[in-house]
mmCIF file of C-alpha atoms in Angstrom:
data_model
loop_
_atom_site.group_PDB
_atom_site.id
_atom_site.type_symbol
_atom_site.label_atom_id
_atom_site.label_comp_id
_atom_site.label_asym_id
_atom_site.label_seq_id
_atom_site.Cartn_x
_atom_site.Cartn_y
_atom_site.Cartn_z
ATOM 1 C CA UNK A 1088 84.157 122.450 119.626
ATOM 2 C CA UNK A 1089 86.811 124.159 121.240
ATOM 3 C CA UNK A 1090 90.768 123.801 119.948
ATOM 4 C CA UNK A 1091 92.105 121.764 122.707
ATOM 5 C CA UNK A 1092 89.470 118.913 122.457
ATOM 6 C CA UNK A 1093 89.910 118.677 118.689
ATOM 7 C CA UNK A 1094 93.581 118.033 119.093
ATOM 8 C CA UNK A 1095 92.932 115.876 122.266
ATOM 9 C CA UNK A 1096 90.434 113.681 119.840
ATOM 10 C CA UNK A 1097 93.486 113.519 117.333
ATOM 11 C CA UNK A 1098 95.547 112.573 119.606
ATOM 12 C CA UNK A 1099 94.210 109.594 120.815
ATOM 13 C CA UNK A 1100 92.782 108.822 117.665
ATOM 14 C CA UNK A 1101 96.356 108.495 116.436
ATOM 15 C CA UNK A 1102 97.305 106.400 120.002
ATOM 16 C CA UNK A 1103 94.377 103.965 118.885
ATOM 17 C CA UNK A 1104 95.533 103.629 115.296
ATOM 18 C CA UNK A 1105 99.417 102.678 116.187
ATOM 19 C CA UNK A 1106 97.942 100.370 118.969
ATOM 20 C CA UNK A 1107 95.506 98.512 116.503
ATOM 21 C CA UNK A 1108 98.801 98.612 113.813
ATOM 22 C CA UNK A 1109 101.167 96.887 116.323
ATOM 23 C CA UNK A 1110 98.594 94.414 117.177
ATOM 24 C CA UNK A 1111 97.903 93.636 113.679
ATOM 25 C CA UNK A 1112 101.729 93.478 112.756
ATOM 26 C CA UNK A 1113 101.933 89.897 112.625
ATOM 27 C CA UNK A 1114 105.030 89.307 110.208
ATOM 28 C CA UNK A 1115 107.518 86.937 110.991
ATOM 29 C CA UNK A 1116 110.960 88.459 111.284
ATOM 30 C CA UNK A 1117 112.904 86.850 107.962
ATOM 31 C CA UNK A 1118 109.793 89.023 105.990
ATOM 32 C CA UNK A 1119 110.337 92.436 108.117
ATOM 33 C CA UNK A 1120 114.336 91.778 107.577
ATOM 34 C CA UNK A 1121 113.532 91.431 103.801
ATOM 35 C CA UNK A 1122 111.263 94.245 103.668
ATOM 36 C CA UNK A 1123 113.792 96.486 105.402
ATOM 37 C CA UNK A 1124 116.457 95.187 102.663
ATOM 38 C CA UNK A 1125 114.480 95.410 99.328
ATOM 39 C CA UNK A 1126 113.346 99.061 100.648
ATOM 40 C CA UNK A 1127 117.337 100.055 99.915
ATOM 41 C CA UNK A 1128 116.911 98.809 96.020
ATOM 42 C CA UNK A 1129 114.486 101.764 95.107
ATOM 43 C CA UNK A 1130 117.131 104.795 93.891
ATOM 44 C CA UNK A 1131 114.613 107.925 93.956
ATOM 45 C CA UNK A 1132 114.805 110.819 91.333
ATOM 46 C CA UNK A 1133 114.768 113.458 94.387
ATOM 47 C CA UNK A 1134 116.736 113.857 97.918
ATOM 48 C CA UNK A 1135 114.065 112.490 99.759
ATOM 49 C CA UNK A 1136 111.385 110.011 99.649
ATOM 50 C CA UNK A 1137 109.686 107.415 100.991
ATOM 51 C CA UNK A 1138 108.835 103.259 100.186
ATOM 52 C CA UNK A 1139 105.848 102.445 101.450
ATOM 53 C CA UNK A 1140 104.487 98.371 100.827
ATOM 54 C CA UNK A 1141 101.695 96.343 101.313
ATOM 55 C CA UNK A 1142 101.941 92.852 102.794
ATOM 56 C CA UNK A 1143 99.957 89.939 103.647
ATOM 57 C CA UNK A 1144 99.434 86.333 103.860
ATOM 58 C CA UNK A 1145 98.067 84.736 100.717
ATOM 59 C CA UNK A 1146 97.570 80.880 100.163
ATOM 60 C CA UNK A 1147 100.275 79.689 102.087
ATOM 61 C CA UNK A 1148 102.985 82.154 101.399
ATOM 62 C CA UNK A 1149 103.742 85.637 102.197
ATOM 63 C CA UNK A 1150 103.081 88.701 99.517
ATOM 64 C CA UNK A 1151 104.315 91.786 99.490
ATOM 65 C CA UNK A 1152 104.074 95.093 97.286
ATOM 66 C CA UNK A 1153 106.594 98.058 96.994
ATOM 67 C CA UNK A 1154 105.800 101.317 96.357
ATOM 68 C CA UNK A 1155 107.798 104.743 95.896
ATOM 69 C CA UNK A 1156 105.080 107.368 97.813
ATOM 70 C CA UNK A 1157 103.953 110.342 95.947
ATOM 71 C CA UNK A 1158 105.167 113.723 96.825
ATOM 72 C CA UNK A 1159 102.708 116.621 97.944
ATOM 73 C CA UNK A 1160 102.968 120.419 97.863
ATOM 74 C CA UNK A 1161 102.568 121.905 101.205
ATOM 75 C CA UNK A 1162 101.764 125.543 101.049
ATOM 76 C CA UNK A 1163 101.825 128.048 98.092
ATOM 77 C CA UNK A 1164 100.294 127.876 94.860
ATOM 78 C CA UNK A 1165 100.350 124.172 94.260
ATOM 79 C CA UNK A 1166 99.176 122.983 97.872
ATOM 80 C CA UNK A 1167 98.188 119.608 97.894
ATOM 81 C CA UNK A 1168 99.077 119.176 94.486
ATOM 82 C CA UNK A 1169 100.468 115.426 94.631
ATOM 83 C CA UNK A 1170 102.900 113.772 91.994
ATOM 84 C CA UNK A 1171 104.789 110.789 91.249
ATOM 85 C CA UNK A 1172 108.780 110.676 92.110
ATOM 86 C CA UNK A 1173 110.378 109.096 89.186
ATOM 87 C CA UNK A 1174 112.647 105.823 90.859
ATOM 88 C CA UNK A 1175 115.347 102.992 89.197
ATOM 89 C CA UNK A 1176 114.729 99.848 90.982
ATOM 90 C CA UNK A 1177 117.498 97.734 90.953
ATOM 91 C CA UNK A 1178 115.496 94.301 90.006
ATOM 92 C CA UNK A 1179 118.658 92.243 89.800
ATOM 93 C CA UNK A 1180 119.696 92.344 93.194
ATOM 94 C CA UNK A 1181 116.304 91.735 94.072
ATOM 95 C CA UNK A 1182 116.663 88.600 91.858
ATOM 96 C CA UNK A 1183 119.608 87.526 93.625
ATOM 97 C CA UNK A 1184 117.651 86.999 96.731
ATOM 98 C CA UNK A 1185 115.955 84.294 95.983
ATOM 99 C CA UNK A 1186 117.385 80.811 95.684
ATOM 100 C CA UNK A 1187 114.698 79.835 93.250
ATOM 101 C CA UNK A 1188 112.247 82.080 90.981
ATOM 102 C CA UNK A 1189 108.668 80.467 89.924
ATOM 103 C CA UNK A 1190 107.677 82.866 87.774
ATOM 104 C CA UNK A 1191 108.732 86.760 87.373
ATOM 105 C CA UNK A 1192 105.952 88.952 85.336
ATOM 106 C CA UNK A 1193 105.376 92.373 84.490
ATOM 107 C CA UNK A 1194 101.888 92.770 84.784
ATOM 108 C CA UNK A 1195 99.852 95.699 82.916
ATOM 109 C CA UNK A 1196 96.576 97.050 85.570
ATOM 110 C CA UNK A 1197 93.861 97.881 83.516
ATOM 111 C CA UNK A 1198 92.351 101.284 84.510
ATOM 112 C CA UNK A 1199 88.768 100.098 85.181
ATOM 113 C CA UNK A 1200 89.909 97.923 88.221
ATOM 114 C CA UNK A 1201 89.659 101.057 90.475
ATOM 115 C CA UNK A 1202 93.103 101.043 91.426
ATOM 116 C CA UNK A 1203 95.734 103.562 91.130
ATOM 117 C CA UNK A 1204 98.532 101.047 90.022
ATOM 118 C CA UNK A 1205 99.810 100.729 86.441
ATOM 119 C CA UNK A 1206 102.425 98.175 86.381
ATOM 120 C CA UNK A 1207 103.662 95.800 88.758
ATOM 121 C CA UNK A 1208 106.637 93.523 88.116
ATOM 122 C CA UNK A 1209 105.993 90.487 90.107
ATOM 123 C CA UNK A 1210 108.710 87.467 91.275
ATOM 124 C CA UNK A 1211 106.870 84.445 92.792
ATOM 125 C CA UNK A 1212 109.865 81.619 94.377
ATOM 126 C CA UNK A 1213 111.575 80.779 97.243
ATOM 127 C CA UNK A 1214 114.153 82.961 99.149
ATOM 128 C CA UNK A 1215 117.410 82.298 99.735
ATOM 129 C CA UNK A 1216 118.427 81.073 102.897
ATOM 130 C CA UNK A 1217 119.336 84.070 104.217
ATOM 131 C CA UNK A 1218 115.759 84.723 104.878
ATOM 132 C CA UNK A 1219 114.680 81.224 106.072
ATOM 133 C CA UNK A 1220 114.340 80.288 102.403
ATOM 134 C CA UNK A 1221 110.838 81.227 102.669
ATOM 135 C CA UNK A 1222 108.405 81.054 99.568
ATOM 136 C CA UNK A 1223 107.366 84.705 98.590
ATOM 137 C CA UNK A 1224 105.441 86.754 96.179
ATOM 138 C CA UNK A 1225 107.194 90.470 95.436
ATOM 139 C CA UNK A 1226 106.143 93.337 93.835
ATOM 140 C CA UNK A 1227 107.165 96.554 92.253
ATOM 141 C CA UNK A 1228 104.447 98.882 91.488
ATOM 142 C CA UNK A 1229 105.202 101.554 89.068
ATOM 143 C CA UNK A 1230 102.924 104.398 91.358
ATOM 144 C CA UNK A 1231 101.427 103.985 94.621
ATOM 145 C CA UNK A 1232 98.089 102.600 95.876
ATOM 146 C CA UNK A 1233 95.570 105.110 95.542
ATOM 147 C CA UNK A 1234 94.713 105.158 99.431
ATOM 148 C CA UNK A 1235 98.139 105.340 100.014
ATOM 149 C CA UNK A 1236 99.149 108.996 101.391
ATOM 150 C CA UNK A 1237 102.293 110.889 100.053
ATOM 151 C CA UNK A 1238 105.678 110.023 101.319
ATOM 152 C CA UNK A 1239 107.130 113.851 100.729
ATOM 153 C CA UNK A 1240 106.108 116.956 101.258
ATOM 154 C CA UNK A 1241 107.726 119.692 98.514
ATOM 155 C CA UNK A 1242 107.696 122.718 100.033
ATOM 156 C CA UNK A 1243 107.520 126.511 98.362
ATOM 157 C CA UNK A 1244 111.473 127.294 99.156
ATOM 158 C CA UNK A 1245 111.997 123.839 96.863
ATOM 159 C CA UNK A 1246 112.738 121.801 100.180
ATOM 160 C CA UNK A 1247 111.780 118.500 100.116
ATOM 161 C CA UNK A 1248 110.638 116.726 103.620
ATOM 162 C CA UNK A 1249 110.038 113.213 104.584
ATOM 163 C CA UNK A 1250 106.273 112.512 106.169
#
């Protein structure tokens, strides 16, 4: 296979992938305003890095799972090393965005489940009406899902780079 195909392939492999993503992007706009918002409240240990979440519809009511992506070394010794970015998480504002809370737990994974995720502090209620007063499930995982890929690269110089 010669160069220019293989980066031709990628290339619209990548087209294809953000087509089928904005297709599938199906959240109403109080959630992606909310998203956007509770993204701020995660105060990384480093200069950079990056919130990832999952989200989907669950029983009648939106869920949705933050994250703090794990940094990878690019180049040198370590390369493709990955590790975690310690974060605070300011869980009181995120309590004072919701007009009512249902239930808020701090949940303990168990390793066998497969999963990558250790803790995840969960608030089930209704919004306030800033966001439409929607009912919501949130989430705080303590590390990343394990398909999840890094959210920084560390390079060898030290310097630290979005992705």
């Amino acid at each position: 296979m010669h160069a220019h195909t293989t980066i031709q392939f990628l290339v619209q492999r990548a087209e294809a992938l953000a087509q089928r993503r904005n297709r599938k992007d199906r959240k109403p706009g109080w959630l992606t305003q909310f998203i956007n918002e509770t993204a701020d409240l995660f105060e990384p240990e480093t200069e950079a890095a990056r919130v990832g979440f999952e989200c989907h519809f669950d029983e009648a009511a939106w869920r949705v799972h933050f994250y703090l992506g794990d940094a990878e070394h690019f180049g040198g010794m370590l390369d493709g090393k990955r590790q975690r970015i310690a974060f605070d998480f300011d869980l009181k504002q995120l309590l004072d965005r919701f007009e009512l809370v249902e239930s808020l737990r701090n949940r303990i994974l168990s390793a066998d489940e497969g999963d990558e995720r250790s803790t995840v502090i969960e608030i089930t209620g209704v919004l306030s009406a800033e966001f439409g007063g929607q009912r919501l499930t949130v989430g705080v995982l303590s590390r990343p899902p394990r398909e999840a890929g890094p959210g920084v690269r560390i390079h060898p110089n030290g310097a630290i780079e979005a992705i």
